[in-house]
Coordinates of N, CA and C in Angstrom, one line a residue:
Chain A
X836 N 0.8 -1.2 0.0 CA 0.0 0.0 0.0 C 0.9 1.2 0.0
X837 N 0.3 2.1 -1.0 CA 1.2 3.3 -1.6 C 0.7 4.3 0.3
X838 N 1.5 5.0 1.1 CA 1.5 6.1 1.8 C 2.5 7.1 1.2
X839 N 2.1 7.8 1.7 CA 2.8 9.6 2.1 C 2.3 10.2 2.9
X840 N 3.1 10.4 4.1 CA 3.0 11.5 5.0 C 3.9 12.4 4.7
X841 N 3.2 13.9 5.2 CA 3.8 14.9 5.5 C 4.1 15.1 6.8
X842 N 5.1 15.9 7.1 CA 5.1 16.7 8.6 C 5.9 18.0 8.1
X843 N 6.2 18.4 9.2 CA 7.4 19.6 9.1 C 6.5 20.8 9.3
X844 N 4.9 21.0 9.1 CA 4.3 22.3 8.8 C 4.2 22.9 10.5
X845 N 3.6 23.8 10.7 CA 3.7 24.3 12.2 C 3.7 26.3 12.0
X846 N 3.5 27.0 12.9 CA 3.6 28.0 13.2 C 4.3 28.9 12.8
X847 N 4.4 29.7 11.9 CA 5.6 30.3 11.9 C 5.5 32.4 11.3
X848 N 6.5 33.1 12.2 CA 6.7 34.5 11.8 C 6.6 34.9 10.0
X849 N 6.3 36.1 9.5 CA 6.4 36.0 8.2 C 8.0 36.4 8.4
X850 N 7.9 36.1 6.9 CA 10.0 36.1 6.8 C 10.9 34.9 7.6
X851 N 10.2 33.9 8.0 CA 10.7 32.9 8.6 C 10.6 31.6 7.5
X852 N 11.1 30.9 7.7 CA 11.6 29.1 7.1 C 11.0 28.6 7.7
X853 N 10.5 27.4 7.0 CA 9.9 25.9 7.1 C 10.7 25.1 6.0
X854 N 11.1 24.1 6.6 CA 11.1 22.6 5.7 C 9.9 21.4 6.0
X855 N 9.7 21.2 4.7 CA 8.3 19.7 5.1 C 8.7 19.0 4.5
X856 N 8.9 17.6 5.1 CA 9.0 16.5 5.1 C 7.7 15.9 4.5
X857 N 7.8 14.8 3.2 CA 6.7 13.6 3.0 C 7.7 12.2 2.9
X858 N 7.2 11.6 3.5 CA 7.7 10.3 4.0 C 6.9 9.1 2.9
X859 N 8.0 8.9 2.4 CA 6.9 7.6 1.6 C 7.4 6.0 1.7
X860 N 6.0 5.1 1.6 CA 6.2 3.9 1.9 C 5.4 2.9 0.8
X861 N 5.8 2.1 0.2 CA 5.2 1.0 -0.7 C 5.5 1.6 -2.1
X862 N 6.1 3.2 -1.9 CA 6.7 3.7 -3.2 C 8.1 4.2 -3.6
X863 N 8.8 4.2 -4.4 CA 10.3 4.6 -4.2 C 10.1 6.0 -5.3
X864 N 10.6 7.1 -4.1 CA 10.0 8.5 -5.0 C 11.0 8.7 -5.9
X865 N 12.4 8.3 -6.0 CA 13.4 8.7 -7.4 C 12.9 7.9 -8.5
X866 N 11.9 7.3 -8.7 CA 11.3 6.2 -9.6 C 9.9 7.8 -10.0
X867 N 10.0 8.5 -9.7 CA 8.3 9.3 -9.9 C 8.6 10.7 -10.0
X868 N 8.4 11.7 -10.7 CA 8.3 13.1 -10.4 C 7.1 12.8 -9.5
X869 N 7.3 14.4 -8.5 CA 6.7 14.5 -7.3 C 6.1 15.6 -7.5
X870 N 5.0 16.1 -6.8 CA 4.7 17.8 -6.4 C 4.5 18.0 -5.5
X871 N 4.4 19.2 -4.7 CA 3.3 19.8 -3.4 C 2.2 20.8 -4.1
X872 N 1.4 20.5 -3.5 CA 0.3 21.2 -4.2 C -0.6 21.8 -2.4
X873 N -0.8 23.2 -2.6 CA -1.5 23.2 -1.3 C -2.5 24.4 -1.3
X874 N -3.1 24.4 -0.4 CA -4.7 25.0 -0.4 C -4.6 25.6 1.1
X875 N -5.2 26.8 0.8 CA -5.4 28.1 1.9 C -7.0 27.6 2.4
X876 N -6.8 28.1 3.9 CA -8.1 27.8 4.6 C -9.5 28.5 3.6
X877 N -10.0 27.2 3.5 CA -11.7 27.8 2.6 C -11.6 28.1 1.4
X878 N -10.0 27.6 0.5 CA -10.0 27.7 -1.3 C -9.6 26.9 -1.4
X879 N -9.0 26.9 -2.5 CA -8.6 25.8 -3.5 C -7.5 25.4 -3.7
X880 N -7.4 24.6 -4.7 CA -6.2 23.8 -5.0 C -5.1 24.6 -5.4
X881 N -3.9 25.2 -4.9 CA -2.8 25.5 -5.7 C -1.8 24.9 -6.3
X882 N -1.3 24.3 -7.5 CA 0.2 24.0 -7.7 C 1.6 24.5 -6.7
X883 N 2.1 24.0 -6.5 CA 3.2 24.9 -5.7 C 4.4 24.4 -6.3
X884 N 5.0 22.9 -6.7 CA 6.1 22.7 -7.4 C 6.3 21.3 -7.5
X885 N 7.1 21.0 -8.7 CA 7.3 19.5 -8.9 C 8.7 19.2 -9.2
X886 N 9.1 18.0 -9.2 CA 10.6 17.4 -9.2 C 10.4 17.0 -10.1
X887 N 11.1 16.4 -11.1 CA 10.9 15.8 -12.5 C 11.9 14.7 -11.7
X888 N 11.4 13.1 -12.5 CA 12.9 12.2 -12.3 C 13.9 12.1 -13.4
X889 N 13.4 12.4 -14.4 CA 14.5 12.8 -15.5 C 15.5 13.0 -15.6
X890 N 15.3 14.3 -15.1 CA 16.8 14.8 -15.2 C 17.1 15.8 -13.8
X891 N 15.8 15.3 -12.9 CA 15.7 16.4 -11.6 C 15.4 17.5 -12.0
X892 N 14.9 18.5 -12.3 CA 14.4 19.4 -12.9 C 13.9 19.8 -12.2
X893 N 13.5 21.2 -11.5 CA 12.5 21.5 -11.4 C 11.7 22.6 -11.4
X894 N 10.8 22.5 -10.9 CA 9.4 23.6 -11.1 C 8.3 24.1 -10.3
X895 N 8.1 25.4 -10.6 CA 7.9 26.5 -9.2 C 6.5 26.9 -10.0
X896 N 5.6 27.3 -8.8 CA 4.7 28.1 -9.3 C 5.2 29.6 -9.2
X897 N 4.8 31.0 -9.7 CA 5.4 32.4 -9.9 C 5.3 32.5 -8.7
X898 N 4.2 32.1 -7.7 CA 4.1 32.6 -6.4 C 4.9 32.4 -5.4
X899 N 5.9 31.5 -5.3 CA 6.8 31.0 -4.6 C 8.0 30.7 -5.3
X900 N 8.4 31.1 -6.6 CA 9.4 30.9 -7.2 C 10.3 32.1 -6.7
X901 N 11.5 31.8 -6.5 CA 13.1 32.0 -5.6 C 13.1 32.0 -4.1
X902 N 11.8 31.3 -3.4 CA 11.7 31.2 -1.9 C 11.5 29.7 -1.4
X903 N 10.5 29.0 -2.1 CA 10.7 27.4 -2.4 C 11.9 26.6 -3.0
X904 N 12.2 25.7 -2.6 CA 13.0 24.9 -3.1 C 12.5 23.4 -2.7
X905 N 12.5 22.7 -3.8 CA 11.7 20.9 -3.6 C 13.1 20.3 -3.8
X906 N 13.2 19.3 -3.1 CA 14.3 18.4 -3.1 C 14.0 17.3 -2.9
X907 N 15.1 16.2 -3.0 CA 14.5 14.7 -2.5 C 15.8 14.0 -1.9
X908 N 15.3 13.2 -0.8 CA 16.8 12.2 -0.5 C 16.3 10.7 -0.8
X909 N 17.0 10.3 -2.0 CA 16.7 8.9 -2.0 C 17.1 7.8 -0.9
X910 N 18.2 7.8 -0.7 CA 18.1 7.0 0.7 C 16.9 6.7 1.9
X911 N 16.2 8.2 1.7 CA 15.5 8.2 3.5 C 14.2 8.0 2.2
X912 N 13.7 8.2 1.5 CA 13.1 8.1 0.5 C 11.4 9.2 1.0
X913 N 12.7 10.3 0.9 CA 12.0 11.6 1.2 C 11.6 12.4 0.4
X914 N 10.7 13.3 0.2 CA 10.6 14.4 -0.8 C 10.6 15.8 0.4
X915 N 10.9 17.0 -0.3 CA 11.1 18.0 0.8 C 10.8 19.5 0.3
X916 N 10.5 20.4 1.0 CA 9.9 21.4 0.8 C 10.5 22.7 1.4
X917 N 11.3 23.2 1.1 CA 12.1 24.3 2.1 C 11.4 25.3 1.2
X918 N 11.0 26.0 2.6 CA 10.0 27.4 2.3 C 11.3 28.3 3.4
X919 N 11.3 29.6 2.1 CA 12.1 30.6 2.9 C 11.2 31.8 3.2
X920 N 11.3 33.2 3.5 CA 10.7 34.2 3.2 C 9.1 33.5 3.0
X921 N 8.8 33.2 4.2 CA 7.3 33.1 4.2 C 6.6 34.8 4.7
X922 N 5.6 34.4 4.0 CA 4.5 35.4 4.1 C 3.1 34.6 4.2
X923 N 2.3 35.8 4.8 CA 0.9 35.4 5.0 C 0.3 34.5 4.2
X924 N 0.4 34.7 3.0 CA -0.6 34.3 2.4 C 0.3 32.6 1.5
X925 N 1.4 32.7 2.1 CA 1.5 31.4 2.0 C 1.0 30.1 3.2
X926 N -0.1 30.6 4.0 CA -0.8 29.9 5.0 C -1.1 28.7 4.4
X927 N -1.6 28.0 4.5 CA -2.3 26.4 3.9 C -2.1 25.2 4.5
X928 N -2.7 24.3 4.3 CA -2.3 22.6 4.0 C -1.6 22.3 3.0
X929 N -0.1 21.8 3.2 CA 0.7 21.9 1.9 C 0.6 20.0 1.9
X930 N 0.1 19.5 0.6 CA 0.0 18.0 0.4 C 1.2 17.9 -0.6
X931 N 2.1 16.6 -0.6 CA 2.8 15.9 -1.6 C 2.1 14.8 -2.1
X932 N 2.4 14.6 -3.6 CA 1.4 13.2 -4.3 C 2.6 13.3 -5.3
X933 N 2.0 12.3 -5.7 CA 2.7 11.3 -7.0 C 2.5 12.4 -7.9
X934 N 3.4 12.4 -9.1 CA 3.0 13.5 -9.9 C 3.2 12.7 -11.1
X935 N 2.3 12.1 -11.7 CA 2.1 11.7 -13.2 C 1.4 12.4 -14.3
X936 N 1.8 13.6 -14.0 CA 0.6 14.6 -14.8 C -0.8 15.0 -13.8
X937 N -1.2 14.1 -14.1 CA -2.2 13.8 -12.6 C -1.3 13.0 -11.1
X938 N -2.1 13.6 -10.4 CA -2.0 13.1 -8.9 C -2.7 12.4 -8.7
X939 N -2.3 10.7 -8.1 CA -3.3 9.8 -8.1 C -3.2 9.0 -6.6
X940 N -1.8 9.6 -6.1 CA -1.7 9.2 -4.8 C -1.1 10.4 -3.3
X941 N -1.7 11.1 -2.8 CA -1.8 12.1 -1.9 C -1.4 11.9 -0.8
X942 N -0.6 12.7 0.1 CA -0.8 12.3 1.4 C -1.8 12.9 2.5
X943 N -1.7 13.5 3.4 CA -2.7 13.9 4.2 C -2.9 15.4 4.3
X944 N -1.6 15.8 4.2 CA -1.0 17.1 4.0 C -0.9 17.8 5.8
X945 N 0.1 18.3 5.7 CA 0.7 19.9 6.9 C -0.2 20.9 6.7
X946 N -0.3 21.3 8.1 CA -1.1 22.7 8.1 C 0.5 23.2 8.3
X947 N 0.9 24.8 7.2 CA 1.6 25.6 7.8 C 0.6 27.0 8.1
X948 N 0.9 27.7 9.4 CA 0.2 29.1 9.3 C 1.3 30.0 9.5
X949 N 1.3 31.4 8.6 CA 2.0 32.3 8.9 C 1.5 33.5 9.4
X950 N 2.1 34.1 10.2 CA 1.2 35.2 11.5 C 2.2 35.7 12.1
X951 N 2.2 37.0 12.5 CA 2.8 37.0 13.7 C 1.9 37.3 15.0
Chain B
X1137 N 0.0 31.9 -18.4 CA -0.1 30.7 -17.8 C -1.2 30.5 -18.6
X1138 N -1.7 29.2 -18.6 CA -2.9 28.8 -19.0 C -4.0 28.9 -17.7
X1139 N -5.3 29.4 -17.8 CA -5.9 29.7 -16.7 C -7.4 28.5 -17.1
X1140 N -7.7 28.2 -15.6 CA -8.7 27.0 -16.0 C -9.6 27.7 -15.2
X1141 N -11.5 27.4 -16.1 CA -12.4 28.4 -15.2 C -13.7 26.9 -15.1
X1142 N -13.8 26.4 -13.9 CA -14.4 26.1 -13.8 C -16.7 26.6 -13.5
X1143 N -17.4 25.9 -13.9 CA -19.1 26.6 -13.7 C -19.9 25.0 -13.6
X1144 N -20.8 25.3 -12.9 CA -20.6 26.5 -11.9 C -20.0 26.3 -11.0
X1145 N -19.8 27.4 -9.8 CA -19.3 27.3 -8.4 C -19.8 26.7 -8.0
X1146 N -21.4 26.1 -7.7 CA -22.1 25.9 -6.1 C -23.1 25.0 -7.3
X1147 N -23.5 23.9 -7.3 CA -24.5 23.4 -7.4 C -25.1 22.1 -6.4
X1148 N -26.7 22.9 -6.7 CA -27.4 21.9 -5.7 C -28.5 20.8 -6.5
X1149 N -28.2 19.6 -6.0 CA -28.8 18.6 -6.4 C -29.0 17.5 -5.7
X1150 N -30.0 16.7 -5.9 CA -30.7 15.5 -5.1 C -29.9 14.2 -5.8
X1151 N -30.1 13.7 -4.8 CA -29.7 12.2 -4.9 C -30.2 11.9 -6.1
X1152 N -29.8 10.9 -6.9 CA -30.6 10.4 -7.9 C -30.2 11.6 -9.2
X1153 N -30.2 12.6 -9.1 CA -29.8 13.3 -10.2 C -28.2 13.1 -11.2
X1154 N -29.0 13.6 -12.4 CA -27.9 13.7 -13.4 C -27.2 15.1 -13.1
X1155 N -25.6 15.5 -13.2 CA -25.0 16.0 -13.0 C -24.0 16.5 -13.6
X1156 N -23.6 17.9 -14.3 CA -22.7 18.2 -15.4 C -21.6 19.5 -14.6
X1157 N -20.4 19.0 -14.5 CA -19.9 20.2 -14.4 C -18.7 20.4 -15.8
X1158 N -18.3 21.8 -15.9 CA -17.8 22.6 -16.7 C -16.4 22.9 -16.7
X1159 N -15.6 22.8 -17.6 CA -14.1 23.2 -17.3 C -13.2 23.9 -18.4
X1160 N -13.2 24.9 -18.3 CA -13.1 25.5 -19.6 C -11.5 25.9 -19.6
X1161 N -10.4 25.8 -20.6 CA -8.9 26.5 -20.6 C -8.7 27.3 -21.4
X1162 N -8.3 28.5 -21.1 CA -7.6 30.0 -21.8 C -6.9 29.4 -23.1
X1163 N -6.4 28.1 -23.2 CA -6.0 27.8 -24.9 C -6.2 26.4 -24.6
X1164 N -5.6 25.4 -25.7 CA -6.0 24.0 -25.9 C -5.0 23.6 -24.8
X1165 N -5.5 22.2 -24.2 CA -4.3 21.2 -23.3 C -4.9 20.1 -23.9
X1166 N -5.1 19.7 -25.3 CA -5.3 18.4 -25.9 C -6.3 17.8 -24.7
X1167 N -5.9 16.8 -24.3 CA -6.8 16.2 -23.4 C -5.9 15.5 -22.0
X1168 N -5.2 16.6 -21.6 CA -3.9 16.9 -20.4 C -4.9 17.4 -19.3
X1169 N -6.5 16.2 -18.7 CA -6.8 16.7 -18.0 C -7.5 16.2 -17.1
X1170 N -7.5 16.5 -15.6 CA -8.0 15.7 -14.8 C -8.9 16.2 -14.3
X1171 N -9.7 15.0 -13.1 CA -10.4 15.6 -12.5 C -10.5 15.2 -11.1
X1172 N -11.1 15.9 -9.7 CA -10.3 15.2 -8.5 C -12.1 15.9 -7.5
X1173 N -12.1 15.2 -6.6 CA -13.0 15.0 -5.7 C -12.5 14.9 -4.1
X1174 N -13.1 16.7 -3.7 CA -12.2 16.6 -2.1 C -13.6 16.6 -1.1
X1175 N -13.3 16.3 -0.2 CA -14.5 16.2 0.6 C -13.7 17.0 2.4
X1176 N -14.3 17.6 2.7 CA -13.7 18.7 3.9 C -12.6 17.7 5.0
X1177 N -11.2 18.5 5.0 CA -10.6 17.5 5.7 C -9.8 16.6 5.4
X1178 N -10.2 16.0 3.9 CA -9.3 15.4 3.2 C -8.7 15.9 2.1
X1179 N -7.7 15.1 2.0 CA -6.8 15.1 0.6 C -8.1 15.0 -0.6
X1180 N -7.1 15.3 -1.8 CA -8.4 15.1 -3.3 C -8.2 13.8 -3.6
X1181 N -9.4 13.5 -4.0 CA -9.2 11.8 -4.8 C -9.2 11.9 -6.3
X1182 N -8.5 11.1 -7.1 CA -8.1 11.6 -8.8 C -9.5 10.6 -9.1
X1183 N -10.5 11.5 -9.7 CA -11.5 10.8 -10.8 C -11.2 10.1 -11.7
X1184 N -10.7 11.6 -12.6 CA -10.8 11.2 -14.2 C -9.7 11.6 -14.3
X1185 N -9.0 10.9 -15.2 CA -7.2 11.4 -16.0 C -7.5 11.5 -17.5
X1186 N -6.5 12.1 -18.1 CA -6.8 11.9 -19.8 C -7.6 12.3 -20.2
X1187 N -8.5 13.4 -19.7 CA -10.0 14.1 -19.9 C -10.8 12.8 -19.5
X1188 N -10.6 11.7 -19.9 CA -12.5 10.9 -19.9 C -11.6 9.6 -19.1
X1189 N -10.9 9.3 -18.9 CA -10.2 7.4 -18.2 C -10.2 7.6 -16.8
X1190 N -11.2 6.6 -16.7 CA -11.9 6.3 -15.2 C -10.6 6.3 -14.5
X1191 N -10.1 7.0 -13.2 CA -9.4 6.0 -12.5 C -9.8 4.3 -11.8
X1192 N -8.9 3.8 -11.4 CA -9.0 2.4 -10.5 C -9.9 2.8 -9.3
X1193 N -11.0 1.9 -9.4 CA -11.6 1.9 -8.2 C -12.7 3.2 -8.1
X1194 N -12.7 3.9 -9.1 CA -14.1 4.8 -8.8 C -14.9 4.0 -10.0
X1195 N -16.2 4.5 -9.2 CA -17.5 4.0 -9.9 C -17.9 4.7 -10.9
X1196 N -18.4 3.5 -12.0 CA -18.7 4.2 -13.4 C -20.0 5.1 -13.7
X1197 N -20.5 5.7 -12.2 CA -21.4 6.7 -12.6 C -20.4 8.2 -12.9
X1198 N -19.5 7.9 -12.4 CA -18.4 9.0 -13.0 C -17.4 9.2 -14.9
X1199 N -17.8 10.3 -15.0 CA -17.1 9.9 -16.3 C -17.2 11.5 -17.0
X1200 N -15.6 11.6 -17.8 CA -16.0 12.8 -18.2 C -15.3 12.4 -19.6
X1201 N -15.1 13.8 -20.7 CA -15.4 14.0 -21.8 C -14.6 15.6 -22.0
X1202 N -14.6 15.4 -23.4 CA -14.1 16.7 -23.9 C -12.4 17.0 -24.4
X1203 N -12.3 17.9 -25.1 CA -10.8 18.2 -25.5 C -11.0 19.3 -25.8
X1204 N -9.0 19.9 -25.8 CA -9.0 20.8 -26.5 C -8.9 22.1 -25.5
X1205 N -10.3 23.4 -25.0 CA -10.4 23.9 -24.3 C -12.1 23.6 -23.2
X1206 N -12.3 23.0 -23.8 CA -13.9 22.4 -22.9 C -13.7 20.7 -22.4
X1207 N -14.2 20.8 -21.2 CA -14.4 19.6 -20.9 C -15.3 19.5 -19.4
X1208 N -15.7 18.0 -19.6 CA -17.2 17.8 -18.8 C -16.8 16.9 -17.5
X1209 N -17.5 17.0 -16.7 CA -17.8 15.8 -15.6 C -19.0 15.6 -15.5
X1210 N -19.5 14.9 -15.3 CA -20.8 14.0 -15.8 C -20.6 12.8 -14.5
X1211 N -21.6 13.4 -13.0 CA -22.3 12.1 -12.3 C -23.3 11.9 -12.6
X1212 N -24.0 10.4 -13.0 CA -25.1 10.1 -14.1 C -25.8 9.7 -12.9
X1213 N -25.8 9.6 -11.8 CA -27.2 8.9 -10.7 C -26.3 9.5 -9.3
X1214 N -26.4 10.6 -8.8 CA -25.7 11.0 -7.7 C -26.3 10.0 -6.3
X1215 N -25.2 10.1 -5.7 CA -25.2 9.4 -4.7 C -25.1 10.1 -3.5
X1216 N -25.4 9.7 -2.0 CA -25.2 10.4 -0.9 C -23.8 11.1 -1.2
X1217 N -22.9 9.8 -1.3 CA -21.3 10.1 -1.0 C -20.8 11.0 -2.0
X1218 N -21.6 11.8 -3.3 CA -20.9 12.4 -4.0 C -21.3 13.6 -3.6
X1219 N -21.4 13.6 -2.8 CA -21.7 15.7 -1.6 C -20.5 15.9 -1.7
X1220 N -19.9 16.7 -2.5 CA -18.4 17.5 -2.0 C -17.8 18.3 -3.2
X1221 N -16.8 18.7 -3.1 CA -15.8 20.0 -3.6 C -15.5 19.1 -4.7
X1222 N -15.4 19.7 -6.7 CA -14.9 19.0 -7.0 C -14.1 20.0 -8.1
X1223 N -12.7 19.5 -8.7 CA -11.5 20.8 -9.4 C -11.4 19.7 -10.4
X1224 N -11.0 20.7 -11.3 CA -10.3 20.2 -13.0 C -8.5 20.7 -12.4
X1225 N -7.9 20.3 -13.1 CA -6.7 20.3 -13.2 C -5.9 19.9 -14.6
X1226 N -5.8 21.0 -15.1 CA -4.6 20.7 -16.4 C -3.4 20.5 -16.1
X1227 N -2.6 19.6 -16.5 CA -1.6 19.0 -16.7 C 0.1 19.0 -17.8
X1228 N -0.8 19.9 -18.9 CA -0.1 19.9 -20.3 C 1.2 20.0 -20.0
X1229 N 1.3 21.0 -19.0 CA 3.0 21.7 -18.8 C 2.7 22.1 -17.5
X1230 N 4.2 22.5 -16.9 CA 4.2 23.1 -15.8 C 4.3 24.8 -16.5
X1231 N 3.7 25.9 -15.6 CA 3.0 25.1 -13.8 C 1.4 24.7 -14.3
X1232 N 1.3 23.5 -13.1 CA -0.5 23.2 -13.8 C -1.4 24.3 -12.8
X1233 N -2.3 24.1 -13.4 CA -3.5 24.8 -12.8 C -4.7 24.1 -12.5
X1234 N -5.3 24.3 -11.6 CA -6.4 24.1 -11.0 C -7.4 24.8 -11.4
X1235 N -8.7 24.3 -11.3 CA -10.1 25.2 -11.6 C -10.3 25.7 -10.6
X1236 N -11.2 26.6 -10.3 CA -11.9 27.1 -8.8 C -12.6 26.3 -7.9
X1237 N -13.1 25.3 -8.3 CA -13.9 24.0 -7.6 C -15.1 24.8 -8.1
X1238 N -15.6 23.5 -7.8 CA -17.7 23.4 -7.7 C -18.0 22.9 -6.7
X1239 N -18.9 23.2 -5.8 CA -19.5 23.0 -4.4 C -20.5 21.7 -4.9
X1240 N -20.7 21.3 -4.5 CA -22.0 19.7 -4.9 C -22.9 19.6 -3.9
X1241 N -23.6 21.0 -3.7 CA -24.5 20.5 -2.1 C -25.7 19.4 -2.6
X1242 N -26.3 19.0 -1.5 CA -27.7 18.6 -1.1 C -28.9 19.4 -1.4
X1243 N -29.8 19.3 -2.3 CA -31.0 20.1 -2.4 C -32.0 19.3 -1.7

């Protein structure tokens, strides 16, 4: 059985870092481009960024492009999310899933909130 | 970017009803397109891929249609459990985009 958990989301100042952790099990994520995709309390779905396994590559949405950075450690068979220069309105549930064009496997997703 | 506009927002309907939602793209994504079903709390579940190809394990009152810049979702006998949030998502290229969602109340 395919999982992914998230963690890492939690509390944080604007202009402050987060890294999120998805943890995956029954799937080996350097075998899959990945994405986070996340949603603000009471909207919708945003893109936020994907890993390609190709060639590693990757890709930002405009709204978090030069403050996001997605990475992966094959070993711990991690995918990861380093958020720098947060701001408000990057509040949400940030989810990691399989990224085959479509997302077909999700995990639960992190609440991050930014406030001071 | 390519922008996806989902219609409507809010629809209300009874069990037993036929059901059409709308998903329209600012230029063609061939048929680079999904469809996903969130219900409050949870993660989304992937419907439809490829514009119209069931996923595994959903039921065949679900099914959508379309290419190009239009495409459909179509529940043909709603059920209790299909009360919820549901988004288009194009795929063609990065970055993808999401529709606005459609609300699926209870009439």
């Amino acid at each position: 059985e395919v999982q992914l958990v998230e963690s890492g989301g939690g509390s944080v100042q604007p202009g402050g870092s987060l890294r999120l952790s998805c943890a995956a099990s029954g799937l080996t994520l350097s075998n899959y481009p990945m994405s986070w995709v996340r949603q603000a309390p009471g909207k919708g779905l945003e893109w936020v960024s994907a890993l390609s396994v190709i060639d590693g590559r990757t890709y930002y949405a405009d709204s978090v492009k030069g403050r996001f950075t997605i990475s992966r450690d094959s070993p711990k068979n991690t995918l990861y999310l380093q958020m720098n220069s947060l701001r408000a309105d990057d509040t949400a549930v940030y989810y990691c899933a399989r990224d085959l064009g479509r997302a077909d496997y999700w995990g639960r997703g992190t609440l991050v909130t930014v406030s001071s | 970017d390519i922008q996806m506009t989902q219609s409507p927002s809010t629809l209300s309907a009874s069990v037993g009803d036929r059901v059409t939602i709308t998903c329209r793209a600012s230029q063609s994504i061939s048929s680079w397109l999904a469809w996903y079903q969130q219900k409050p709390g949870k993660a989304p579940k992937l419907l439809i891929y490829k514009a119209s190809d069931l996923e595994s394990g959903v039921p065949s009152r679900f099914s959508g249609s379309g290419s190009g810049t239009e495409f459909t979702l179509t529940i043909s006998s709603l059920q209790p459990d299909d009360f919820a949030t549901y988004y288009c998502q194009r795929y063609n290229s990065y970055p993808y985009t999401f529709g606005q969602g459609t609300k699926l109340e209870i009439k």
